[in-house]
Amino acid sequence: MTSPIVRRSSNQSGQSKEPERASSMLLASRRFAAWAAEITLVVASGLIPFGIGVYANSRSDLNRVPLNPVLVVTERAIARPLALPVSYGIRNVAWPTNILWTIALLAPVTLSWWQLYLLAKTGRTIPKRWFKVRVVNEQGKPPGLGAVVIREGVGRWTVPISIAYLLWRYSFAFPNLGLFTFLSLLMIVGEGIGLPSRRGRRALHDQLAGTYTIDTTRPLPSSLLANNRQAQSADGNNEAEGQEELTAAETNHSPNLWRRIQQNPNLTLFGVGLTSMTAVLATLIGTQVYIQIQQSQRATKQINSQQFLELVKQLTPNSGATNEQRQSAILAMGGLNDPQSIKFLADLLVSETNPSLLDTIQQSLTTVGPQAIPELKNKNQFLVSELESVGSAATKERELRQGRLQRNQRTINKILSVYSGKMEGVDLSSTQLGQSGTPGSSFFNLVVDNLDLSGVKFKSANLNQASFKGSRFRGAGEDGRWDTYDDVIADLSQAQLQQANLTDANLSRVLMNRIDLSRATLNRANLSNARLYDAKLNSTQLVGADLRNAVLERASLTGADLGDAKLNEANLYAARLGRVTAIGTQLSFANLTNTDWQGADLSGAYLDRANLSNANLSATRLAGAVLRSAQMENVNLQNADLSLADLRGANVAGADFKGAILAPSKEDPADQFVKTPDLGSVSAVVQGVDFSQAKNLDSKQLAYICTQGGIHPRCP
């Protein structure tokens, strides 16, 4: 007897699909919500301690320590692929900041692995448990660690981020990080939406790992339930037969590379053999090429050695060669451009006395170019030690040795001038290129104006009274873009540049820790983001200089002229700024904690939102200065002139106002040369400012504060 055939109407079919679609939409939204919650937890675990660390770093009462080397390495590892500028050299932070930033690095990593472990063992992270979502394999069981690593590490993150990175890196958008972030999010969302398949739409990471994302509030899907029963039946009855059926089912549903290898062993063997043969052939060819190159280099070296010996014979005193022949031999030796010829020329530059030959030697070494610098540097250091050994008394021996040193210095100067922009990696550390000698004798002045000195290492070099006007100590690097990881930056750490002229020079991001720039001229120089930790800038001219975001921690700027300079967001923690002229200087958002400004002139300076906690501003002139919303806790303002200063929103808790001038004194109109604003026009300078915890306020100051809208318990 045949069973009746029941046909569903199109209406019934459509109605049955509607709940399925609604359920699918609900599951997709919950999957996204669970994923967003997972990311939020990971990001928050890093951002919260990082933010607290930033706050701790702004406190002035905490000891400073060098940044954790692990954090330095991590910063550079992140900076390179993202083309970010990176900080080099000493970087001090508050001691809690080191701990908190280390936690900010480790916490997201730890939390991510914990979520992966939960996903592997239970199929659910904590957010997935909240949103009733679970990840299972073909048998409806937890996927396991291997599948989870492929699912999350490869499918969800590596593939979309890699595609986004390649599109960003080789497009007009590079190095705009905002566009890279947008592309990454777009790729991640697109990957999560997935592609249609026989079992419905599945994300790429699920297809790669052979996993499924299911709704735990509904029964297990029939296909997965059937696989689960087959696996259980195979385990109970016939393991081999069941394994074969399971393999077939898996192959039909989600074939992968490993199953294809098992099914096609001959093809796999052929691929392995072909790869091995290719590798062997490439090794043989590479070996032959290497041997040929080595033989060619040996032959060239032998020829150069023979030519070198012949040229040396012509240059010996008893060779009988004419002056013209000796000059030709010197020029030919420079053309050899090998270590032995460079060393010979550097030695000859010291020992030769014939003026015409000396000029030829310098010309020959200049032809060699930057390759001659190492030998000239060694000779320079040797000559300096010789000069020091004869003492400072003016003698013929000293004059002779000083002349040799100056010839060496002039040759280095010529190479720097001729090869501008091609000096990356040249090491002139600890080289004497500044003034030397006794009074009355001739001096050498290094003059390298308007040159590209990017990447030159001047660490601990003597560059006193040198002229670098308009020169550039930083280049854009191979990518031709500024502020990226490959920027070519010079190193001037611990260099001596007393009385040097660096007007209009580009020193942005240059490392200048512990440099001595006393009495130097840096007017209009670009020092943005430069590192000047513990630098000496006493009596230095910095008029109109750009020092935005520069690090001047513990630097000494006593008597410097900072008129119209830009120090927005600069770090001057514990800097010494006594008697500084800073008229109209921009110091907005700068870190000025523990700074000493005693006797400085800050008239008209912009100090809005600057951190002046524990700063010494005694006897300073702050007339017309903008101090809106500045942090002035425990600041010393004894005898300071704050007339016409704008203190609105400033925190003056613990500030010492003993003898401070808050209002301009009335003057006799007959004696007044410069018209000052009327008192009524500046009545709001202390309006709303809380002076309740300020120290040493006298009756006149209180009267002014109360009448001008300030806050104090003694105000009526």
XYZ file of C-alpha atoms in Angstrom:
716
model
C 0.000 0.000 0.000
C 1.420 3.336 -0.981
C 1.459 6.182 1.453
C -0.346 9.342 0.430
C 1.693 12.116 -1.061
C 1.257 15.377 0.751
C 1.941 18.475 -1.331
C 2.573 21.817 0.307
C 1.155 24.888 -1.230
C 3.485 27.731 -2.210
C 1.909 29.694 0.630
C 2.899 27.090 3.208
C 6.401 26.833 1.779
C 6.881 30.594 1.954
C 5.584 30.686 5.510
C 8.031 27.982 6.627
C 10.969 29.854 5.134
C 10.132 33.116 6.837
C 10.877 31.895 10.411
C 14.126 30.376 9.104
C 15.158 33.684 7.592
C 14.223 35.541 10.788
C 16.156 33.027 12.875
C 19.176 33.385 10.554
C 19.049 37.154 10.844
C 18.768 36.943 14.615
C 21.757 34.571 14.790
C 23.847 36.877 12.556
C 23.142 39.878 14.777
C 23.991 37.907 17.922
C 27.207 36.615 16.328
C 28.214 40.181 15.534
C 27.312 41.354 19.046
C 29.378 38.543 20.599
C 32.345 39.354 18.357
C 32.069 43.078 19.191
C 31.975 42.239 22.912
C 35.099 40.065 22.567
C 36.994 42.853 20.815
C 35.779 45.416 23.344
C 37.052 43.309 26.263
C 40.466 42.881 24.652
C 40.806 46.549 23.705
C 39.580 47.748 27.110
C 42.068 45.491 28.903
C 44.839 47.417 27.143
C 43.398 50.927 26.991
C 42.446 51.181 30.671
C 45.957 50.542 32.106
C 47.473 52.576 29.257
C 45.270 55.568 30.095
C 46.055 55.307 33.793
C 49.749 55.127 32.866
C 49.466 58.324 30.822
C 47.868 60.049 33.808
C 50.579 58.756 36.161
C 53.220 60.010 33.733
C 51.791 63.521 33.962
C 52.243 63.608 37.724
C 55.228 65.595 38.889
C 55.711 63.897 42.252
C 56.720 60.505 40.851
C 60.258 59.330 40.135
C 61.264 58.971 36.490
C 62.822 55.796 35.118
C 63.836 54.635 31.607
C 61.085 53.056 29.540
C 60.895 49.257 29.774
C 63.053 47.729 26.971
C 60.210 45.319 26.118
C 57.964 48.313 25.444
C 60.688 49.948 23.331
C 61.083 46.804 21.197
C 57.296 46.471 20.847
C 56.957 50.107 19.822
C 59.553 49.689 17.078
C 58.050 46.390 15.907
C 54.659 48.079 15.478
C 56.110 51.249 13.982
C 57.961 49.548 11.112
C 55.022 47.960 9.196
C 52.719 50.901 9.921
C 55.354 53.440 8.789
C 55.092 55.314 12.066
C 57.878 57.546 13.378
C 59.629 55.909 16.304
C 61.305 57.378 19.364
C 64.980 56.581 19.867
C 67.342 57.085 22.762
C 66.546 57.865 26.368
C 62.870 58.063 27.215
C 61.989 58.464 30.858
C 58.556 57.852 32.324
C 57.077 57.746 35.818
C 57.752 54.403 37.514
C 54.038 53.395 37.739
C 53.724 54.127 34.019
C 56.310 51.456 33.214
C 54.274 48.862 35.133
C 50.910 49.975 33.778
C 52.076 50.092 30.150
C 53.582 46.632 30.515
C 50.207 45.425 31.800
C 48.559 47.208 28.845
C 50.778 45.124 26.551
C 50.356 41.760 28.292
C 46.674 41.942 29.292
C 45.191 41.896 25.745
C 47.501 39.034 24.730
C 46.590 37.003 27.811
C 42.860 37.667 27.431
C 42.959 36.771 23.719
C 44.584 33.404 24.407
C 42.130 32.710 27.229
C 39.233 33.340 24.848
C 40.822 31.063 22.245
C 41.228 28.325 24.864
C 37.576 28.586 25.903
C 36.490 28.545 22.263
C 38.587 25.447 21.568
C 37.417 23.479 24.612
C 33.785 24.564 24.943
C 32.966 26.257 21.646
C 32.050 29.442 23.497
C 33.839 32.472 24.887
C 32.232 34.436 27.707
C 30.561 36.912 25.280
C 29.342 34.016 23.114
C 27.822 32.482 26.235
C 26.057 35.799 26.925
C 24.564 35.911 23.421
C 23.717 32.166 23.179
C 26.133 31.463 20.335
C 28.388 28.425 19.937
C 31.074 27.235 17.501
C 31.140 23.510 16.653
C 32.839 21.184 14.174
C 31.240 18.737 11.710
C 30.236 16.426 14.561
C 28.653 19.186 16.591
C 31.469 19.121 19.137
C 33.904 21.862 20.304
C 36.343 22.564 17.453
C 39.678 22.039 19.279
C 42.722 24.277 19.521
C 44.078 23.640 16.004
C 40.803 24.523 14.299
C 40.377 27.596 16.507
C 43.855 28.902 15.635
C 43.059 28.502 11.919
C 39.590 30.022 12.393
C 40.622 33.059 14.409
C 44.310 33.532 13.611
C 44.240 32.847 9.881
C 40.687 33.275 8.654
C 39.313 36.040 10.820
C 42.415 38.237 11.187
C 45.438 37.348 9.036
C 43.687 37.067 5.665
C 41.533 40.248 5.810
C 44.206 42.363 7.530
C 46.846 41.222 5.007
C 44.618 42.141 2.064
C 43.835 45.514 3.629
C 47.526 46.125 4.349
C 48.622 45.363 0.781
C 45.907 47.593 -0.680
C 46.900 50.391 1.713
C 50.685 50.003 1.453
C 50.798 50.175 -2.334
C 48.154 52.831 -2.872
C 47.900 56.620 -2.666
C 46.482 56.215 0.861
C 49.842 55.243 2.387
C 50.812 56.244 5.120
C 47.363 57.491 6.246
C 46.502 55.232 9.188
C 42.861 56.306 9.185
C 42.346 54.810 5.727
C 44.184 51.625 6.728
C 41.871 51.266 9.730
C 38.841 51.770 7.487
C 40.074 49.188 4.965
C 40.805 46.696 7.746
C 37.321 47.044 9.236
C 35.799 46.728 5.778
C 37.722 43.524 5.082
C 36.960 42.033 8.500
C 33.233 42.744 8.144
C 33.223 41.435 4.569
C 34.980 38.250 5.648
C 32.490 37.818 8.490
C 29.490 38.133 6.167
C 30.820 35.126 4.272
C 29.966 33.508 0.966
C 26.904 31.439 0.011
C 27.310 27.636 0.167
C 25.153 24.519 0.037
C 24.603 24.853 3.774
C 23.844 28.533 3.699
C 26.068 31.569 4.049
C 29.285 30.791 5.970
C 32.145 33.093 6.874
C 35.571 32.408 5.395
C 37.057 31.610 8.814
C 34.386 28.944 9.386
C 34.992 27.409 5.952
C 38.770 27.282 6.502
C 38.469 25.640 9.926
C 35.532 23.380 9.070
C 33.431 24.921 11.832
C 29.855 26.136 12.172
C 28.349 28.881 14.315
C 25.039 27.710 15.788
C 22.268 29.061 17.975
C 22.329 27.318 21.374
C 18.659 28.160 21.975
C 17.622 25.889 19.093
C 18.205 22.162 18.464
C 21.386 21.065 16.703
C 20.951 21.281 12.888
C 19.959 17.981 11.292
C 23.121 17.744 9.156
C 25.407 18.123 12.165
C 23.196 15.793 14.226
C 23.473 13.126 11.518
C 27.270 13.458 11.487
C 27.337 13.150 15.258
C 25.226 9.961 15.177
C 27.379 8.485 12.437
C 30.490 9.125 14.501
C 28.952 7.522 17.604
C 27.715 4.521 15.586
C 31.134 4.071 14.027
C 32.801 4.069 17.429
C 30.341 1.422 18.781
C 30.142 -1.046 15.863
C 32.685 -1.008 13.087
C 35.431 1.568 13.596
C 37.006 1.161 10.171
C 33.738 1.263 8.243
C 32.438 4.175 10.285
C 35.684 6.088 9.773
C 35.361 5.603 6.029
C 31.780 6.912 6.030
C 32.763 9.855 8.231
C 35.652 10.685 5.927
C 33.320 10.591 2.943
C 30.809 12.810 4.714
C 33.496 15.262 5.707
C 34.900 15.255 2.210
C 31.491 16.049 0.756
C 30.795 18.806 3.213
C 34.113 20.611 3.683
C 37.084 19.255 1.714
C 40.450 20.590 2.732
C 44.075 20.325 1.631
C 44.975 17.443 3.960
C 42.125 15.239 2.675
C 43.110 15.944 -0.928
C 46.681 14.918 -0.145
C 45.439 11.640 1.357
C 43.250 10.952 -1.699
C 46.014 11.750 -4.261
C 49.320 10.316 -2.947
C 50.869 10.064 -6.439
C 50.195 13.712 -7.176
C 51.611 14.652 -3.774
C 54.768 12.606 -4.411
C 55.201 14.263 -7.799
C 54.877 17.730 -6.225
C 57.435 16.931 -3.533
C 59.878 15.555 -6.106
C 59.478 18.567 -8.387
C 60.045 20.958 -5.482
C 63.181 19.062 -4.389
C 64.652 19.080 -7.908
C 63.979 22.812 -8.245
C 65.677 23.492 -4.909
C 68.754 21.414 -5.872
C 69.017 23.132 -9.271
C 68.695 26.590 -7.682
C 71.416 25.685 -5.156
C 73.818 24.557 -7.905
C 73.239 27.697 -9.979
C 73.609 29.924 -6.919
C 76.862 28.199 -5.954
C 78.318 28.691 -9.450
C 77.341 32.370 -9.471
C 78.909 32.865 -6.034
C 82.169 31.173 -7.150
C 82.357 33.349 -10.273
C 81.805 36.532 -8.233
C 84.514 35.543 -5.746
C 86.990 34.778 -8.542
C 86.225 38.116 -10.218
C 86.720 39.989 -6.928
C 90.048 38.241 -6.288
C 91.258 39.078 -9.790
C 90.239 42.732 -9.389
C 91.922 42.891 -5.996
C 95.137 41.447 -7.427
C 95.170 43.960 -10.289
C 94.530 46.824 -7.856
C 97.360 45.613 -5.620
C 99.796 45.602 -8.525
C 98.696 49.090 -9.601
C 98.938 50.294 -5.996
C 102.560 49.075 -5.669
C 103.539 50.777 -8.939
C 101.959 54.051 -7.825
C 103.661 53.872 -4.418
C 107.049 53.563 -6.166
C 106.374 56.779 -8.072
C 105.516 58.588 -4.830
C 108.645 57.618 -2.891
C 111.069 60.533 -2.296
C 113.923 58.936 -4.315
C 111.786 57.837 -7.281
C 112.920 60.794 -9.402
C 109.329 61.490 -10.525
C 108.374 65.071 -11.385
C 105.756 67.000 -9.441
C 103.221 66.498 -12.259
C 103.877 62.738 -12.315
C 103.385 62.542 -8.554
C 100.094 64.433 -8.858
C 98.915 62.013 -11.561
C 99.898 59.057 -9.376
C 97.939 60.481 -6.412
C 94.827 60.975 -8.545
C 95.181 57.472 -9.982
C 95.473 56.040 -6.472
C 92.194 57.731 -5.524
C 90.585 56.025 -8.507
C 91.508 52.579 -7.136
C 89.063 53.178 -4.255
C 90.302 50.263 -2.142
C 91.203 50.223 1.590
C 94.986 50.186 1.143
C 95.011 53.149 -1.256
C 92.647 55.162 1.013
C 94.864 54.492 4.040
C 97.975 55.478 2.101
C 96.381 58.759 0.969
C 95.196 59.573 4.511
C 98.738 59.005 5.828
C 100.230 61.035 2.961
C 97.879 63.912 3.792
C 99.532 64.129 7.221
C 103.155 63.698 6.172
C 103.275 65.678 2.886
C 104.442 69.296 3.011
C 104.263 70.330 -0.663
C 101.175 72.645 -0.965
C 100.335 71.601 -4.533
C 100.537 67.913 -3.655
C 98.416 68.480 -0.532
C 95.667 69.975 -2.687
C 95.881 66.976 -5.012
C 95.670 64.542 -2.073
C 92.559 66.317 -0.785
C 91.060 66.190 -4.272
C 91.818 62.468 -4.554
C 90.254 61.679 -1.159
C 87.225 63.768 -2.066
C 86.887 61.672 -5.229
C 86.836 58.543 -3.064
C 83.923 60.119 -1.143
C 82.201 58.752 1.986
C 84.303 55.555 1.797
C 87.289 57.646 2.891
C 85.556 58.907 6.054
C 86.404 55.941 8.347
C 90.149 56.248 7.668
C 90.065 60.042 7.956
C 88.163 59.710 11.235
C 90.787 57.346 12.660
C 93.555 59.707 11.587
C 91.612 62.650 13.071
C 91.411 61.002 16.485
C 95.109 60.099 16.364
C 96.086 63.691 15.495
C 93.896 65.049 18.326
C 95.635 62.799 20.847
C 99.025 63.917 19.473
C 98.002 67.569 19.786
C 96.897 67.077 23.382
C 100.192 65.395 24.238
C 102.259 68.527 23.412
C 100.230 70.734 25.782
C 98.626 74.118 25.180
C 101.807 76.214 24.933
C 102.368 77.849 21.541
C 105.324 75.974 20.061
C 106.456 75.029 16.563
C 105.671 71.383 17.289
C 102.123 72.261 18.277
C 101.650 74.457 15.200
C 102.928 71.627 12.985
C 100.538 69.077 14.459
C 97.683 71.540 14.424
C 98.286 72.156 10.715
C 98.085 68.405 10.066
C 94.797 68.187 11.954
C 93.358 71.121 10.025
C 94.220 69.483 6.682
C 92.359 66.390 7.861
C 89.380 68.496 8.962
C 89.229 70.414 5.684
C 89.202 67.157 3.714
C 86.256 65.850 5.757
C 84.514 69.213 5.243
C 84.935 68.900 1.455
C 83.521 65.374 1.396
C 80.489 66.476 3.429
C 79.938 69.372 1.010
C 80.369 67.415 -2.222
C 78.313 64.370 -1.214
C 75.333 66.194 0.308
C 72.390 63.814 0.681
C 74.582 60.727 0.195
C 76.031 60.485 3.684
C 73.552 58.122 5.323
C 75.299 55.904 7.861
C 78.559 57.887 7.786
C 80.079 57.736 11.273
C 81.838 60.868 12.505
C 81.372 60.080 16.184
C 83.984 61.555 18.534
C 85.598 63.423 15.629
C 87.277 66.799 16.179
C 85.683 69.179 13.678
C 85.376 72.234 15.900
C 87.694 75.031 16.927
C 91.062 73.898 18.228
C 94.392 75.576 18.847
C 95.846 78.376 20.884
C 94.976 82.088 20.714
C 96.630 83.774 17.769
C 96.895 80.632 15.663
C 94.710 79.830 12.676
C 91.482 78.025 13.404
C 89.423 75.601 11.358
C 85.741 76.428 10.899
C 83.449 73.641 9.712
C 81.095 75.228 7.159
C 78.348 72.970 5.813
C 75.526 75.409 5.080
C 72.395 74.323 3.199
C 73.515 70.693 2.971
C 71.683 67.416 3.483
C 73.395 65.677 6.419
C 70.635 63.138 7.013
C 71.790 59.998 8.761
C 75.288 61.237 9.697
C 76.411 60.143 13.166
C 77.938 63.109 14.992
C 77.678 61.509 18.424
C 80.184 63.064 20.878
C 81.805 65.012 18.019
C 83.368 68.430 18.590
C 81.475 70.816 16.287
C 82.027 74.035 18.214
C 81.460 77.214 16.179
C 80.523 75.207 13.099
C 78.062 76.677 10.604
C 75.050 74.562 9.639
C 72.755 77.339 8.398
C 69.797 75.878 6.538
C 71.221 72.345 6.669
C 69.012 69.285 7.003
C 69.725 66.567 9.523
C 66.727 64.487 8.556
C 65.573 62.927 5.288
C 62.341 61.310 4.112
C 63.928 57.903 3.455
C 63.276 55.490 0.602
C 59.497 55.931 0.575
C 59.850 59.702 0.096
C 57.355 60.401 2.875
C 57.996 62.290 6.107
C 57.248 60.949 9.576
C 57.508 57.294 8.625
C 59.677 54.536 10.029
C 62.425 54.783 7.391
C 63.124 58.492 7.920
C 66.889 59.062 7.774
C 67.813 60.901 10.977
C 71.195 62.149 12.195
C 72.539 61.445 15.686
C 73.913 64.469 17.576
C 73.851 62.968 21.065
C 76.492 64.407 23.407
C 77.938 66.491 20.569
C 79.589 69.825 21.341
C 78.013 72.644 19.340
C 78.898 75.664 21.428
C 78.389 78.907 19.478
C 77.388 76.905 16.407
C 75.102 78.523 13.833
C 72.043 76.381 13.091
C 69.742 79.114 11.815
C 66.858 77.669 9.740
C 68.282 74.146 10.150
C 65.952 71.128 10.034
C 66.563 69.106 13.211
C 63.099 67.587 13.448
C 63.097 64.249 15.323
C 66.904 64.347 15.568
C 68.471 62.658 18.590
C 70.323 65.305 20.623
C 70.390 63.927 24.158
C 73.001 65.623 26.385
C 74.103 67.874 23.512
C 75.902 71.132 24.340
C 74.353 74.008 22.378
C 75.415 76.772 24.741
C 75.389 80.201 23.047
C 74.425 78.576 19.752
C 72.063 80.216 17.268
C 68.946 78.211 16.368
C 66.648 80.983 15.218
C 63.724 79.614 13.169
C 65.215 76.109 13.372
C 62.833 73.145 13.136
C 63.263 71.098 16.314
C 59.798 69.548 16.404
C 59.758 66.117 18.049
C 63.526 66.394 18.649
C 64.968 64.643 21.699
C 67.018 67.030 23.848
C 67.090 65.147 27.138
C 69.519 66.778 29.614
C 70.747 69.115 26.845
C 72.653 72.343 27.487
C 71.021 75.325 25.805
C 72.322 78.081 28.050
C 72.148 81.545 26.419
C 71.027 79.909 23.174
C 69.108 81.911 20.566
C 65.855 80.103 19.758
C 63.796 82.997 18.403
C 60.926 81.665 16.294
C 62.189 78.073 16.624
C 59.728 75.184 16.259
C 59.989 72.917 19.331
C 56.524 71.387 19.223
C 56.402 67.963 20.910
C 60.142 68.194 21.596
C 61.565 66.396 24.628
C 63.564 68.852 26.761
C 63.362 66.897 29.977
C 65.951 68.115 32.521
C 67.462 70.412 29.880
C 69.218 73.636 30.876
C 68.018 76.753 29.034
C 69.257 79.391 31.473
C 69.351 82.777 29.783
C 68.052 81.429 26.451
C 65.922 83.551 24.130
C 62.677 81.729 23.298
C 60.835 84.725 21.873
C 57.967 83.639 19.580
C 59.156 80.019 19.772
C 56.613 77.193 19.504
C 56.767 74.712 22.375
C 53.216 73.385 22.162
C 52.954 69.972 23.866
C 56.705 69.959 24.524
C 58.033 68.023 27.519
C 60.188 70.265 29.729
C 59.937 68.229 32.908
C 62.432 69.552 35.510
C 64.062 71.868 32.938
C 66.068 74.878 34.134
C 64.784 78.070 32.524
C 66.041 80.816 34.798
C 66.234 84.295 33.216
C 64.774 82.969 29.953
C 63.236 85.458 27.543
C 59.990 83.864 26.390
C 57.934 86.819 25.159
C 54.973 85.572 23.134
C 56.215 81.989 23.349
C 53.627 79.255 22.714
C 53.633 76.703 25.539
C 50.074 75.419 25.262
C 49.599 71.877 26.643
C 53.320 71.704 27.503
C 54.575 69.610 30.417
C 56.294 72.175 32.657
C 56.201 70.289 35.941
C 59.112 70.936 38.303
C 60.564 73.561 35.946
C 62.542 76.523 37.266
C 61.689 79.875 35.599
C 63.080 82.205 38.242
C 63.554 85.696 36.844
C 62.225 84.746 33.389
C 60.176 87.016 31.134
C 56.999 85.252 29.974
C 55.104 88.354 28.929
C 52.306 87.487 26.530
C 53.257 83.793 26.578
C 50.577 81.193 25.824
C 50.473 78.723 28.722
C 46.864 77.583 28.356
C 46.314 74.017 29.590
C 50.016 73.685 30.384
C 51.043 71.620 33.393
C 52.983 73.933 35.749
C 52.659 71.808 38.867
C 55.473 72.464 41.360
C 57.112 74.933 38.963
C 59.192 77.830 40.283
C 57.892 81.069 38.737
C 59.229 83.377 41.384
C 60.176 86.888 40.234
C 58.954 86.108 36.718
C 57.158 88.534 34.441
C 53.844 87.024 33.316
C 52.127 90.241 32.245
C 49.505 89.459 29.632
C 50.282 85.738 29.743
C 47.472 83.314 28.899
C 47.151 80.735 31.704
C 43.637 79.500 30.966
C 42.921 76.043 32.428
C 46.595 75.629 33.357
C 47.565 73.197 36.123
C 49.301 75.408 38.691
C 49.217 73.229 41.789
C 51.910 74.171 44.318
C 53.504 76.598 41.864
C 55.805 79.246 43.344
C 54.584 82.700 42.224
C 56.384 84.789 44.807
C 56.988 88.315 43.505
C 55.740 87.333 40.060
C 54.063 89.948 37.865
C 50.666 88.541 36.839
C 49.161 91.833 35.755
C 46.769 91.385 32.818
C 47.361 87.614 32.908
C 44.371 85.399 32.083
C 43.926 82.785 34.846
C 40.418 81.631 34.001
C 39.957 77.928 34.661
C 43.428 77.545 36.180
C 43.993 75.246 39.152
C 45.948 77.290 41.723
C 45.592 74.946 44.698
C 48.680 75.295 46.890
C 50.144 78.082 44.730
C 52.234 80.646 46.632
C 51.171 84.230 45.771
C 53.412 86.015 48.260
C 54.220 89.420 46.783
C 52.671 88.516 43.409
C 51.166 91.357 41.358
C 47.649 90.543 40.181
C 46.672 93.963 38.867
C 48.680 96.659 37.064
C 49.469 99.635 39.237
C 48.031 103.013 38.291
C 50.550 105.290 36.662
C 50.769 109.044 36.248
C 49.458 109.765 32.723
C 52.260 112.278 32.268
C 54.868 109.527 32.802
C 53.086 106.869 30.769
C 54.751 106.221 27.423
C 52.835 103.021 26.584
C 49.091 102.999 27.037
C 47.983 100.107 29.273
C 44.489 98.600 29.146
C 41.889 99.907 31.541
C 41.420 97.761 34.657
C 37.818 97.138 33.676
C 38.902 95.512 30.426
C 40.766 92.794 32.306
C 38.263 92.218 35.078
C 37.666 88.630 33.973
C 41.263 87.398 34.286
C 40.478 85.680 37.615
C 36.742 85.262 37.187
C 35.656 81.866 38.488
C 39.166 80.934 39.646
C 39.163 79.155 43.010
C 41.802 80.686 45.303
C 40.545 78.829 48.399
C 43.716 76.740 48.720
C 46.162 79.363 47.473
C 48.905 80.439 49.874
C 50.093 83.819 51.219
C 47.379 86.002 49.695
C 47.513 89.480 51.189
C 44.567 91.861 51.678
C 45.154 93.722 48.415
C 45.286 90.513 46.420
C 42.133 89.226 48.108
C 40.340 92.489 47.412
C 41.258 92.254 43.733
C 40.225 88.578 43.564
C 36.872 89.220 45.209
C 36.023 92.278 43.093
C 37.011 90.532 39.838
C 34.881 87.430 40.335
C 37.425 85.100 41.929
C 36.457 82.544 44.579
C 37.768 82.608 48.147
C 36.163 81.881 51.553
C 36.891 85.454 52.688
C 35.067 87.020 49.779
C 31.732 88.563 50.815
